[in-house]
Amino acid sequence: MCPLGAVLRAPESTRASVASACASRVLENAVDGSDRGAASASERRAPSRRRLASPGVKDRPPPACTAVPRWCTNRSTVTAPTYRLAVGAAYIDLVCGDITRQDTDAIVNAANRSLLGGGGVDGAIHRAGGPAILAECRRLGGCETGDAKITTGGQLAARHVIHAVGPVYRNGRQREAELLASAYRRSLEVAAAHGLGSVAFPSIGTGAYRFPIDAAAAIAVCTVVDTLPSCPSISLTRFVLFTQSDLAIYAVALAGCGAPTASE
């Protein structure tokens, strides 16, 4: 089991030690090559991608960037994993790319409670998938925070969209971690209930909803690791990150659950 609760309840000094150890493991498993990227200045300054302060860790360069090739940009359609972790017979992959262009059975939309579209990932999925998605969403009557509902994929490569509603981050004491974990868990449960074999997730809640991405990545990865054994139809869960810096943070979280295989 992934010790999500223990990590989130640990004092900051302990979280820093865990992050440092995870970073070392990522670096040990990183591919050695010359195609190495770093987040652009605009990505590093993005105000909606907040990080938790961790003494001794915050100034370290993003470790997974050492294994990110040049073609890993926010406009790419990467499907080969940059990092992979086996969970029983299933796999968790990390890639940098465009969630709307994934060819998994379903992609997950970081939706709002109305399910009627919005900005960011939500708006991008509705634009790419066309009006059929919104037409089905109108019949669903919204969705509670922490829950997920499924629709057609419309014109997307994915056959379905699973609309998951994450929490707006306020102060960390409003059940935010619990509700974010529930959004990931319910997404997988909905996919399994429909017999789907592969699901692609964005980083839920770390944009306009302001969830600190270090904590969000740990919650996302640990929840998927813990949920996959109860969803045997799902053989592949893919996290599609928008920037190289986000990919680096998720790689640290993945390393906390087991040494990932890094590949070009």
PDB file of C-alpha atoms in Angstrom:
ATOM      1  CA  MET A   1       0.000   0.000   0.000  1.00  0.00           C
ATOM      2  CA  CYS A   2       1.181   3.516  -0.714  1.00  0.00           C
ATOM      3  CA  PRO A   3       1.508   5.354   2.640  1.00  0.00           C
ATOM      4  CA  LEU A   4      -0.486   8.401   1.547  1.00  0.00           C
ATOM      5  CA  GLY A   5      -1.975   9.171   4.936  1.00  0.00           C
ATOM      6  CA  ALA A   6       1.358   8.890   6.696  1.00  0.00           C
ATOM      7  CA  VAL A   7       3.071  11.166   4.185  1.00  0.00           C
ATOM      8  CA  LEU A   8       0.382  13.850   4.361  1.00  0.00           C
ATOM      9  CA  ARG A   9       0.342  13.793   8.178  1.00  0.00           C
ATOM     10  CA  ALA A  10       4.115  13.861   8.531  1.00  0.00           C
ATOM     11  CA  PRO A  11       5.889  17.027   9.717  1.00  0.00           C
ATOM     12  CA  GLU A  12       7.491  19.182   7.049  1.00  0.00           C
ATOM     13  CA  SER A  13      11.013  18.009   7.946  1.00  0.00           C
ATOM     14  CA  THR A  14       9.966  14.388   7.378  1.00  0.00           C
ATOM     15  CA  ARG A  15       8.292  15.227   4.047  1.00  0.00           C
ATOM     16  CA  ALA A  16      11.499  16.955   2.992  1.00  0.00           C
ATOM     17  CA  SER A  17      13.536  13.845   3.804  1.00  0.00           C
ATOM     18  CA  VAL A  18      11.117  11.639   1.861  1.00  0.00           C
ATOM     19  CA  ALA A  19      11.206  13.982  -1.126  1.00  0.00           C
ATOM     20  CA  SER A  20      15.010  14.056  -1.039  1.00  0.00           C
ATOM     21  CA  ALA A  21      15.206  10.261  -0.996  1.00  0.00           C
ATOM     22  CA  CYS A  22      12.653  10.017  -3.817  1.00  0.00           C
ATOM     23  CA  ALA A  23      14.617  12.515  -5.898  1.00  0.00           C
ATOM     24  CA  SER A  24      17.764  10.422  -5.506  1.00  0.00           C
ATOM     25  CA  ARG A  25      15.904   7.319  -6.659  1.00  0.00           C
ATOM     26  CA  VAL A  26      14.567   9.128  -9.704  1.00  0.00           C
ATOM     27  CA  LEU A  27      18.041  10.296 -10.634  1.00  0.00           C
ATOM     28  CA  GLU A  28      19.446   6.787 -10.248  1.00  0.00           C
ATOM     29  CA  ASN A  29      16.794   5.481 -12.657  1.00  0.00           C
ATOM     30  CA  ALA A  30      16.999   8.353 -15.136  1.00  0.00           C
ATOM     31  CA  VAL A  31      18.171   7.778 -18.680  1.00  0.00           C
ATOM     32  CA  ASP A  32      21.621   9.243 -19.325  1.00  0.00           C
ATOM     33  CA  GLY A  33      21.536  11.222 -22.557  1.00  0.00           C
ATOM     34  CA  SER A  34      22.079  14.605 -24.118  1.00  0.00           C
ATOM     35  CA  ASP A  35      18.410  15.338 -24.846  1.00  0.00           C
ATOM     36  CA  ARG A  36      17.721  17.015 -21.539  1.00  0.00           C
ATOM     37  CA  GLY A  37      15.197  19.764 -21.001  1.00  0.00           C
ATOM     38  CA  ALA A  38      14.328  22.310 -18.369  1.00  0.00           C
ATOM     39  CA  ALA A  39      11.119  24.197 -17.712  1.00  0.00           C
ATOM     40  CA  SER A  40      10.874  27.515 -19.491  1.00  0.00           C
ATOM     41  CA  ALA A  41      10.939  30.727 -17.519  1.00  0.00           C
ATOM     42  CA  SER A  42       7.202  31.174 -18.038  1.00  0.00           C
ATOM     43  CA  GLU A  43       6.547  27.649 -16.700  1.00  0.00           C
ATOM     44  CA  ARG A  44       8.646  28.289 -13.601  1.00  0.00           C
ATOM     45  CA  ARG A  45       6.763  31.506 -12.946  1.00  0.00           C
ATOM     46  CA  ALA A  46       3.257  30.070 -13.466  1.00  0.00           C
ATOM     47  CA  PRO A  47       1.333  31.298 -10.392  1.00  0.00           C
ATOM     48  CA  SER A  48      -1.301  28.561 -10.494  1.00  0.00           C
ATOM     49  CA  ARG A  49       1.288  25.782 -10.078  1.00  0.00           C
ATOM     50  CA  ARG A  50       2.078  26.331  -6.398  1.00  0.00           C
ATOM     51  CA  ARG A  51       4.567  24.088  -4.624  1.00  0.00           C
ATOM     52  CA  LEU A  52       4.876  23.225  -0.961  1.00  0.00           C
ATOM     53  CA  ALA A  53       7.992  24.684   0.657  1.00  0.00           C
ATOM     54  CA  SER A  54      10.410  21.914   1.684  1.00  0.00           C
ATOM     55  CA  PRO A  55      13.724  22.988   3.247  1.00  0.00           C
ATOM     56  CA  GLY A  56      16.669  21.452   1.444  1.00  0.00           C
ATOM     57  CA  VAL A  57      14.539  20.377  -1.519  1.00  0.00           C
ATOM     58  CA  LYS A  58      12.998  23.513  -3.013  1.00  0.00           C
ATOM     59  CA  ASP A  59      16.265  24.716  -4.561  1.00  0.00           C
ATOM     60  CA  ARG A  60      17.158  21.366  -6.125  1.00  0.00           C
ATOM     61  CA  PRO A  61      16.682  21.245  -9.946  1.00  0.00           C
ATOM     62  CA  PRO A  62      13.667  19.146 -10.996  1.00  0.00           C
ATOM     63  CA  PRO A  63      15.175  15.630 -10.974  1.00  0.00           C
ATOM     64  CA  ALA A  64      13.067  14.015 -13.689  1.00  0.00           C
ATOM     65  CA  CYS A  65      14.041  16.672 -16.209  1.00  0.00           C
ATOM     66  CA  THR A  66      17.304  14.784 -16.677  1.00  0.00           C
ATOM     67  CA  ALA A  67      15.309  12.112 -18.469  1.00  0.00           C
ATOM     68  CA  VAL A  68      12.958  14.311 -20.480  1.00  0.00           C
ATOM     69  CA  PRO A  69      13.817  14.386 -24.198  1.00  0.00           C
ATOM     70  CA  ARG A  70      13.439  17.465 -26.408  1.00  0.00           C
ATOM     71  CA  TRP A  71      10.136  16.295 -27.845  1.00  0.00           C
ATOM     72  CA  CYS A  72       8.473  16.444 -24.445  1.00  0.00           C
ATOM     73  CA  THR A  73       6.603  19.731 -24.764  1.00  0.00           C
ATOM     74  CA  ASN A  74       3.099  20.776 -23.823  1.00  0.00           C
ATOM     75  CA  ARG A  75       1.992  20.426 -27.458  1.00  0.00           C
ATOM     76  CA  SER A  76       3.336  16.915 -28.014  1.00  0.00           C
ATOM     77  CA  THR A  77       1.328  13.741 -28.365  1.00  0.00           C
ATOM     78  CA  VAL A  78       3.680  11.532 -26.361  1.00  0.00           C
ATOM     79  CA  THR A  79       2.340   8.050 -25.728  1.00  0.00           C
ATOM     80  CA  ALA A  80       5.603   6.194 -24.960  1.00  0.00           C
ATOM     81  CA  PRO A  81       6.153   6.489 -21.202  1.00  0.00           C
ATOM     82  CA  THR A  82       8.918   8.668 -19.828  1.00  0.00           C
ATOM     83  CA  TYR A  83       8.488   6.825 -16.510  1.00  0.00           C
ATOM     84  CA  ARG A  84       6.660   3.574 -15.802  1.00  0.00           C
ATOM     85  CA  LEU A  85       5.729   1.736 -12.600  1.00  0.00           C
ATOM     86  CA  ALA A  86       4.260  -1.776 -12.518  1.00  0.00           C
ATOM     87  CA  VAL A  87       1.362  -2.316 -10.102  1.00  0.00           C
ATOM     88  CA  GLY A  88       0.584  -6.013 -10.263  1.00  0.00           C
ATOM     89  CA  ALA A  89      -0.353  -6.708 -13.884  1.00  0.00           C
ATOM     90  CA  ALA A  90      -1.100  -3.026 -14.555  1.00  0.00           C
ATOM     91  CA  TYR A  91       1.150  -0.073 -15.328  1.00  0.00           C
ATOM     92  CA  ILE A  92       1.251   3.573 -14.325  1.00  0.00           C
ATOM     93  CA  ASP A  93       2.930   5.750 -16.941  1.00  0.00           C
ATOM     94  CA  LEU A  94       4.064   9.363 -16.802  1.00  0.00           C
ATOM     95  CA  VAL A  95       4.298  11.390 -19.990  1.00  0.00           C
ATOM     96  CA  CYS A  96       4.441  15.039 -20.951  1.00  0.00           C
ATOM     97  CA  GLY A  97       1.854  15.882 -23.583  1.00  0.00           C
ATOM     98  CA  ASP A  98      -1.653  16.927 -24.548  1.00  0.00           C
ATOM     99  CA  ILE A  99      -4.461  15.184 -22.653  1.00  0.00           C
ATOM    100  CA  THR A 100      -6.927  15.844 -25.486  1.00  0.00           C
ATOM    101  CA  ARG A 101      -4.852  13.807 -27.949  1.00  0.00           C
ATOM    102  CA  GLN A 102      -4.467  10.615 -25.919  1.00  0.00           C
ATOM    103  CA  ASP A 103      -5.709   7.363 -27.442  1.00  0.00           C
ATOM    104  CA  THR A 104      -6.617   5.604 -24.180  1.00  0.00           C
ATOM    105  CA  ASP A 105     -10.113   4.175 -23.722  1.00  0.00           C
ATOM    106  CA  ALA A 106     -10.955   7.232 -21.617  1.00  0.00           C
ATOM    107  CA  ILE A 107      -9.391  10.522 -20.660  1.00  0.00           C
ATOM    108  CA  VAL A 108     -10.256  12.248 -17.406  1.00  0.00           C
ATOM    109  CA  ASN A 109     -11.511  15.811 -17.437  1.00  0.00           C
ATOM    110  CA  ALA A 110     -10.724  18.130 -14.516  1.00  0.00           C
ATOM    111  CA  ALA A 111     -14.312  19.328 -14.466  1.00  0.00           C
ATOM    112  CA  ASN A 112     -16.329  21.723 -12.349  1.00  0.00           C
ATOM    113  CA  ARG A 113     -19.506  20.714 -10.518  1.00  0.00           C
ATOM    114  CA  SER A 114     -21.797  21.912 -13.322  1.00  0.00           C
ATOM    115  CA  LEU A 115     -20.088  19.670 -15.927  1.00  0.00           C
ATOM    116  CA  LEU A 116     -20.900  22.388 -18.446  1.00  0.00           C
ATOM    117  CA  GLY A 117     -17.352  23.283 -19.398  1.00  0.00           C
ATOM    118  CA  GLY A 118     -14.879  25.867 -18.193  1.00  0.00           C
ATOM    119  CA  GLY A 119     -11.301  26.943 -18.674  1.00  0.00           C
ATOM    120  CA  GLY A 120      -8.018  25.063 -18.701  1.00  0.00           C
ATOM    121  CA  VAL A 121      -8.188  21.310 -19.280  1.00  0.00           C
ATOM    122  CA  ASP A 122     -11.980  21.372 -19.045  1.00  0.00           C
ATOM    123  CA  GLY A 123     -12.381  23.881 -21.857  1.00  0.00           C
ATOM    124  CA  ALA A 124      -9.711  22.213 -23.995  1.00  0.00           C
ATOM    125  CA  ILE A 125     -11.457  18.828 -23.797  1.00  0.00           C
ATOM    126  CA  HIS A 126     -14.854  20.283 -24.696  1.00  0.00           C
ATOM    127  CA  ARG A 127     -13.373  22.192 -27.638  1.00  0.00           C
ATOM    128  CA  ALA A 128     -11.499  19.169 -28.969  1.00  0.00           C
ATOM    129  CA  GLY A 129     -14.340  16.716 -28.405  1.00  0.00           C
ATOM    130  CA  GLY A 130     -17.104  18.810 -29.875  1.00  0.00           C
ATOM    131  CA  PRO A 131     -20.735  19.405 -28.829  1.00  0.00           C
ATOM    132  CA  ALA A 132     -21.621  15.750 -28.191  1.00  0.00           C
ATOM    133  CA  ILE A 133     -19.760  15.836 -24.874  1.00  0.00           C
ATOM    134  CA  LEU A 134     -21.630  18.880 -23.605  1.00  0.00           C
ATOM    135  CA  ALA A 135     -24.943  17.418 -24.782  1.00  0.00           C
ATOM    136  CA  GLU A 136     -24.419  14.350 -22.592  1.00  0.00           C
ATOM    137  CA  CYS A 137     -23.143  16.442 -19.690  1.00  0.00           C
ATOM    138  CA  ARG A 138     -26.361  18.466 -19.692  1.00  0.00           C
ATOM    139  CA  ARG A 139     -28.292  15.265 -18.995  1.00  0.00           C
ATOM    140  CA  LEU A 140     -26.139  14.266 -16.014  1.00  0.00           C
ATOM    141  CA  GLY A 141     -27.326  16.965 -13.634  1.00  0.00           C
ATOM    142  CA  GLY A 142     -23.873  18.022 -12.481  1.00  0.00           C
ATOM    143  CA  CYS A 143     -21.444  16.148 -10.254  1.00  0.00           C
ATOM    144  CA  GLU A 144     -20.436  16.464  -6.604  1.00  0.00           C
ATOM    145  CA  THR A 145     -16.878  17.308  -5.606  1.00  0.00           C
ATOM    146  CA  GLY A 146     -14.867  14.099  -5.263  1.00  0.00           C
ATOM    147  CA  ASP A 147     -17.097  12.164  -7.651  1.00  0.00           C
ATOM    148  CA  ALA A 148     -16.865  11.341 -11.377  1.00  0.00           C
ATOM    149  CA  LYS A 149     -19.266  10.701 -14.274  1.00  0.00           C
ATOM    150  CA  ILE A 150     -18.709   9.384 -17.794  1.00  0.00           C
ATOM    151  CA  THR A 151     -19.749  10.600 -21.254  1.00  0.00           C
ATOM    152  CA  THR A 152     -18.855   9.958 -24.846  1.00  0.00           C
ATOM    153  CA  GLY A 153     -15.500  11.159 -26.121  1.00  0.00           C
ATOM    154  CA  GLY A 154     -17.133  12.868 -29.069  1.00  0.00           C
ATOM    155  CA  GLN A 155     -14.483  13.671 -31.662  1.00  0.00           C
ATOM    156  CA  LEU A 156     -11.572  12.753 -29.361  1.00  0.00           C
ATOM    157  CA  ALA A 157      -9.314   9.771 -29.966  1.00  0.00           C
ATOM    158  CA  ALA A 158     -10.475   8.455 -26.585  1.00  0.00           C
ATOM    159  CA  ARG A 159     -13.891   6.772 -26.669  1.00  0.00           C
ATOM    160  CA  HIS A 160     -14.989   8.273 -23.363  1.00  0.00           C
ATOM    161  CA  VAL A 161     -14.436  11.260 -21.101  1.00  0.00           C
ATOM    162  CA  ILE A 162     -14.639  10.739 -17.352  1.00  0.00           C
ATOM    163  CA  HIS A 163     -15.485  14.051 -15.716  1.00  0.00           C
ATOM    164  CA  ALA A 164     -13.924  14.225 -12.237  1.00  0.00           C
ATOM    165  CA  VAL A 165     -14.526  17.140  -9.895  1.00  0.00           C
ATOM    166  CA  GLY A 166     -11.619  18.022  -7.647  1.00  0.00           C
ATOM    167  CA  PRO A 167     -11.717  20.434  -4.703  1.00  0.00           C
ATOM    168  CA  VAL A 168     -10.841  24.107  -4.722  1.00  0.00           C
ATOM    169  CA  TYR A 169      -7.802  24.387  -2.474  1.00  0.00           C
ATOM    170  CA  ARG A 170      -8.384  26.815   0.391  1.00  0.00           C
ATOM    171  CA  ASN A 171      -6.211  26.159   3.425  1.00  0.00           C
ATOM    172  CA  GLY A 172      -5.671  22.396   3.455  1.00  0.00           C
ATOM    173  CA  ARG A 173      -8.149  21.907   6.289  1.00  0.00           C
ATOM    174  CA  GLN A 174     -11.356  21.663   4.242  1.00  0.00           C
ATOM    175  CA  ARG A 175     -11.035  17.950   3.301  1.00  0.00           C
ATOM    176  CA  GLU A 176      -9.129  18.944   0.174  1.00  0.00           C
ATOM    177  CA  ALA A 177      -6.792  15.921   0.235  1.00  0.00           C
ATOM    178  CA  GLU A 178      -9.656  13.515   0.890  1.00  0.00           C
ATOM    179  CA  LEU A 179     -11.774  14.958  -1.916  1.00  0.00           C
ATOM    180  CA  LEU A 180      -8.913  14.981  -4.426  1.00  0.00           C
ATOM    181  CA  ALA A 181      -8.134  11.342  -3.652  1.00  0.00           C
ATOM    182  CA  SER A 182     -11.826  10.524  -4.067  1.00  0.00           C
ATOM    183  CA  ALA A 183     -11.888  12.173  -7.519  1.00  0.00           C
ATOM    184  CA  TYR A 184      -9.055   9.923  -8.713  1.00  0.00           C
ATOM    185  CA  ARG A 185     -10.506   6.817  -7.081  1.00  0.00           C
ATOM    186  CA  ARG A 186     -13.997   7.381  -8.464  1.00  0.00           C
ATOM    187  CA  SER A 187     -12.588   7.973 -11.950  1.00  0.00           C
ATOM    188  CA  LEU A 188     -10.955   4.544 -11.924  1.00  0.00           C
ATOM    189  CA  GLU A 189     -14.053   2.925 -10.464  1.00  0.00           C
ATOM    190  CA  VAL A 190     -16.241   4.447 -13.177  1.00  0.00           C
ATOM    191  CA  ALA A 191     -13.792   3.283 -15.854  1.00  0.00           C
ATOM    192  CA  ALA A 192     -13.752  -0.242 -14.442  1.00  0.00           C
ATOM    193  CA  ALA A 193     -17.563  -0.329 -14.198  1.00  0.00           C
ATOM    194  CA  HIS A 194     -17.666   0.319 -17.956  1.00  0.00           C
ATOM    195  CA  GLY A 195     -15.048  -2.331 -18.699  1.00  0.00           C
ATOM    196  CA  LEU A 196     -12.393   0.126 -19.851  1.00  0.00           C
ATOM    197  CA  GLY A 197      -8.761  -0.945 -20.030  1.00  0.00           C
ATOM    198  CA  SER A 198      -6.834   2.323 -20.126  1.00  0.00           C
ATOM    199  CA  VAL A 199      -7.296   5.779 -18.607  1.00  0.00           C
ATOM    200  CA  ALA A 200      -5.333   9.025 -18.985  1.00  0.00           C
ATOM    201  CA  PHE A 201      -5.369  11.634 -16.211  1.00  0.00           C
ATOM    202  CA  PRO A 202      -4.348  15.278 -16.168  1.00  0.00           C
ATOM    203  CA  SER A 203      -3.064  16.806 -12.932  1.00  0.00           C
ATOM    204  CA  ILE A 204      -6.447  17.437 -11.308  1.00  0.00           C
ATOM    205  CA  GLY A 205      -6.829  20.547  -9.191  1.00  0.00           C
ATOM    206  CA  THR A 206      -3.404  22.107  -9.715  1.00  0.00           C
ATOM    207  CA  GLY A 207      -4.512  24.816 -12.138  1.00  0.00           C
ATOM    208  CA  ALA A 208      -7.272  27.275 -11.328  1.00  0.00           C
ATOM    209  CA  TYR A 209      -8.210  25.281  -8.197  1.00  0.00           C
ATOM    210  CA  ARG A 210      -4.709  26.019  -6.786  1.00  0.00           C
ATOM    211  CA  PHE A 211      -3.937  22.656  -5.154  1.00  0.00           C
ATOM    212  CA  PRO A 212      -0.162  22.615  -4.377  1.00  0.00           C
ATOM    213  CA  ILE A 213       1.286  20.314  -6.975  1.00  0.00           C
ATOM    214  CA  ASP A 214       3.741  18.490  -4.691  1.00  0.00           C
ATOM    215  CA  ALA A 215       0.888  17.298  -2.481  1.00  0.00           C
ATOM    216  CA  ALA A 216      -1.468  16.753  -5.436  1.00  0.00           C
ATOM    217  CA  ALA A 217       1.055  14.504  -7.190  1.00  0.00           C
ATOM    218  CA  ALA A 218       1.518  12.350  -4.081  1.00  0.00           C
ATOM    219  CA  ILE A 219      -2.241  12.042  -3.638  1.00  0.00           C
ATOM    220  CA  ALA A 220      -2.791  11.212  -7.311  1.00  0.00           C
ATOM    221  CA  VAL A 221      -0.124   8.537  -7.589  1.00  0.00           C
ATOM    222  CA  CYS A 222      -0.802   6.914  -4.216  1.00  0.00           C
ATOM    223  CA  THR A 223      -4.554   6.799  -4.832  1.00  0.00           C
ATOM    224  CA  VAL A 224      -4.089   5.137  -8.212  1.00  0.00           C
ATOM    225  CA  VAL A 225      -1.637   2.601  -6.764  1.00  0.00           C
ATOM    226  CA  ASP A 226      -4.096   1.743  -3.996  1.00  0.00           C
ATOM    227  CA  THR A 227      -7.148   1.589  -6.297  1.00  0.00           C
ATOM    228  CA  LEU A 228      -5.829  -0.391  -9.269  1.00  0.00           C
ATOM    229  CA  PRO A 229      -5.950  -3.805  -7.531  1.00  0.00           C
ATOM    230  CA  SER A 230      -9.732  -3.427  -7.197  1.00  0.00           C
ATOM    231  CA  CYS A 231     -10.105  -2.457 -10.874  1.00  0.00           C
ATOM    232  CA  PRO A 232      -8.680  -5.491 -12.713  1.00  0.00           C
ATOM    233  CA  SER A 233      -9.943  -4.426 -16.141  1.00  0.00           C
ATOM    234  CA  ILE A 234      -7.602  -1.416 -16.114  1.00  0.00           C
ATOM    235  CA  SER A 235      -4.154  -2.364 -17.391  1.00  0.00           C
ATOM    236  CA  LEU A 236      -2.827   1.155 -18.029  1.00  0.00           C
ATOM    237  CA  THR A 237      -3.159   4.427 -16.137  1.00  0.00           C
ATOM    238  CA  ARG A 238      -1.353   7.324 -17.780  1.00  0.00           C
ATOM    239  CA  PHE A 239      -0.650  10.694 -16.171  1.00  0.00           C
ATOM    240  CA  VAL A 240      -0.336  13.331 -18.883  1.00  0.00           C
ATOM    241  CA  LEU A 241       1.512  16.364 -17.541  1.00  0.00           C
ATOM    242  CA  PHE A 242       1.422  19.725 -19.256  1.00  0.00           C
ATOM    243  CA  THR A 243       4.979  20.874 -18.463  1.00  0.00           C
ATOM    244  CA  GLN A 244       8.349  19.287 -17.857  1.00  0.00           C
ATOM    245  CA  SER A 245       8.452  20.708 -14.334  1.00  0.00           C
ATOM    246  CA  ASP A 246       5.129  19.013 -13.512  1.00  0.00           C
ATOM    247  CA  LEU A 247       6.482  15.757 -14.950  1.00  0.00           C
ATOM    248  CA  ALA A 248       9.492  16.050 -12.635  1.00  0.00           C
ATOM    249  CA  ILE A 249       7.278  16.445  -9.567  1.00  0.00           C
ATOM    250  CA  TYR A 250       5.113  13.453 -10.521  1.00  0.00           C
ATOM    251  CA  ALA A 251       8.257  11.375 -11.089  1.00  0.00           C
ATOM    252  CA  VAL A 252       9.314  12.071  -7.499  1.00  0.00           C
ATOM    253  CA  ALA A 253       5.862  10.959  -6.305  1.00  0.00           C
ATOM    254  CA  LEU A 254       6.037   7.824  -8.444  1.00  0.00           C
ATOM    255  CA  ALA A 255       9.465   6.998  -7.035  1.00  0.00           C
ATOM    256  CA  GLY A 256       7.917   7.082  -3.579  1.00  0.00           C
ATOM    257  CA  CYS A 257       5.750   4.091  -4.544  1.00  0.00           C
ATOM    258  CA  GLY A 258       8.533   2.069  -6.176  1.00  0.00           C
ATOM    259  CA  ALA A 259      11.548   2.629  -8.378  1.00  0.00           C
ATOM    260  CA  PRO A 260      10.164   3.655 -11.789  1.00  0.00           C
ATOM    261  CA  THR A 261      11.712   2.657 -15.075  1.00  0.00           C
ATOM    262  CA  ALA A 262      12.850   5.727 -17.015  1.00  0.00           C
ATOM    263  CA  SER A 263      12.894   5.511 -20.792  1.00  0.00           C
ATOM    264  CA  GLU A 264      13.267   7.752 -23.803  1.00  0.00           C
TER     265      GLU A 264
END
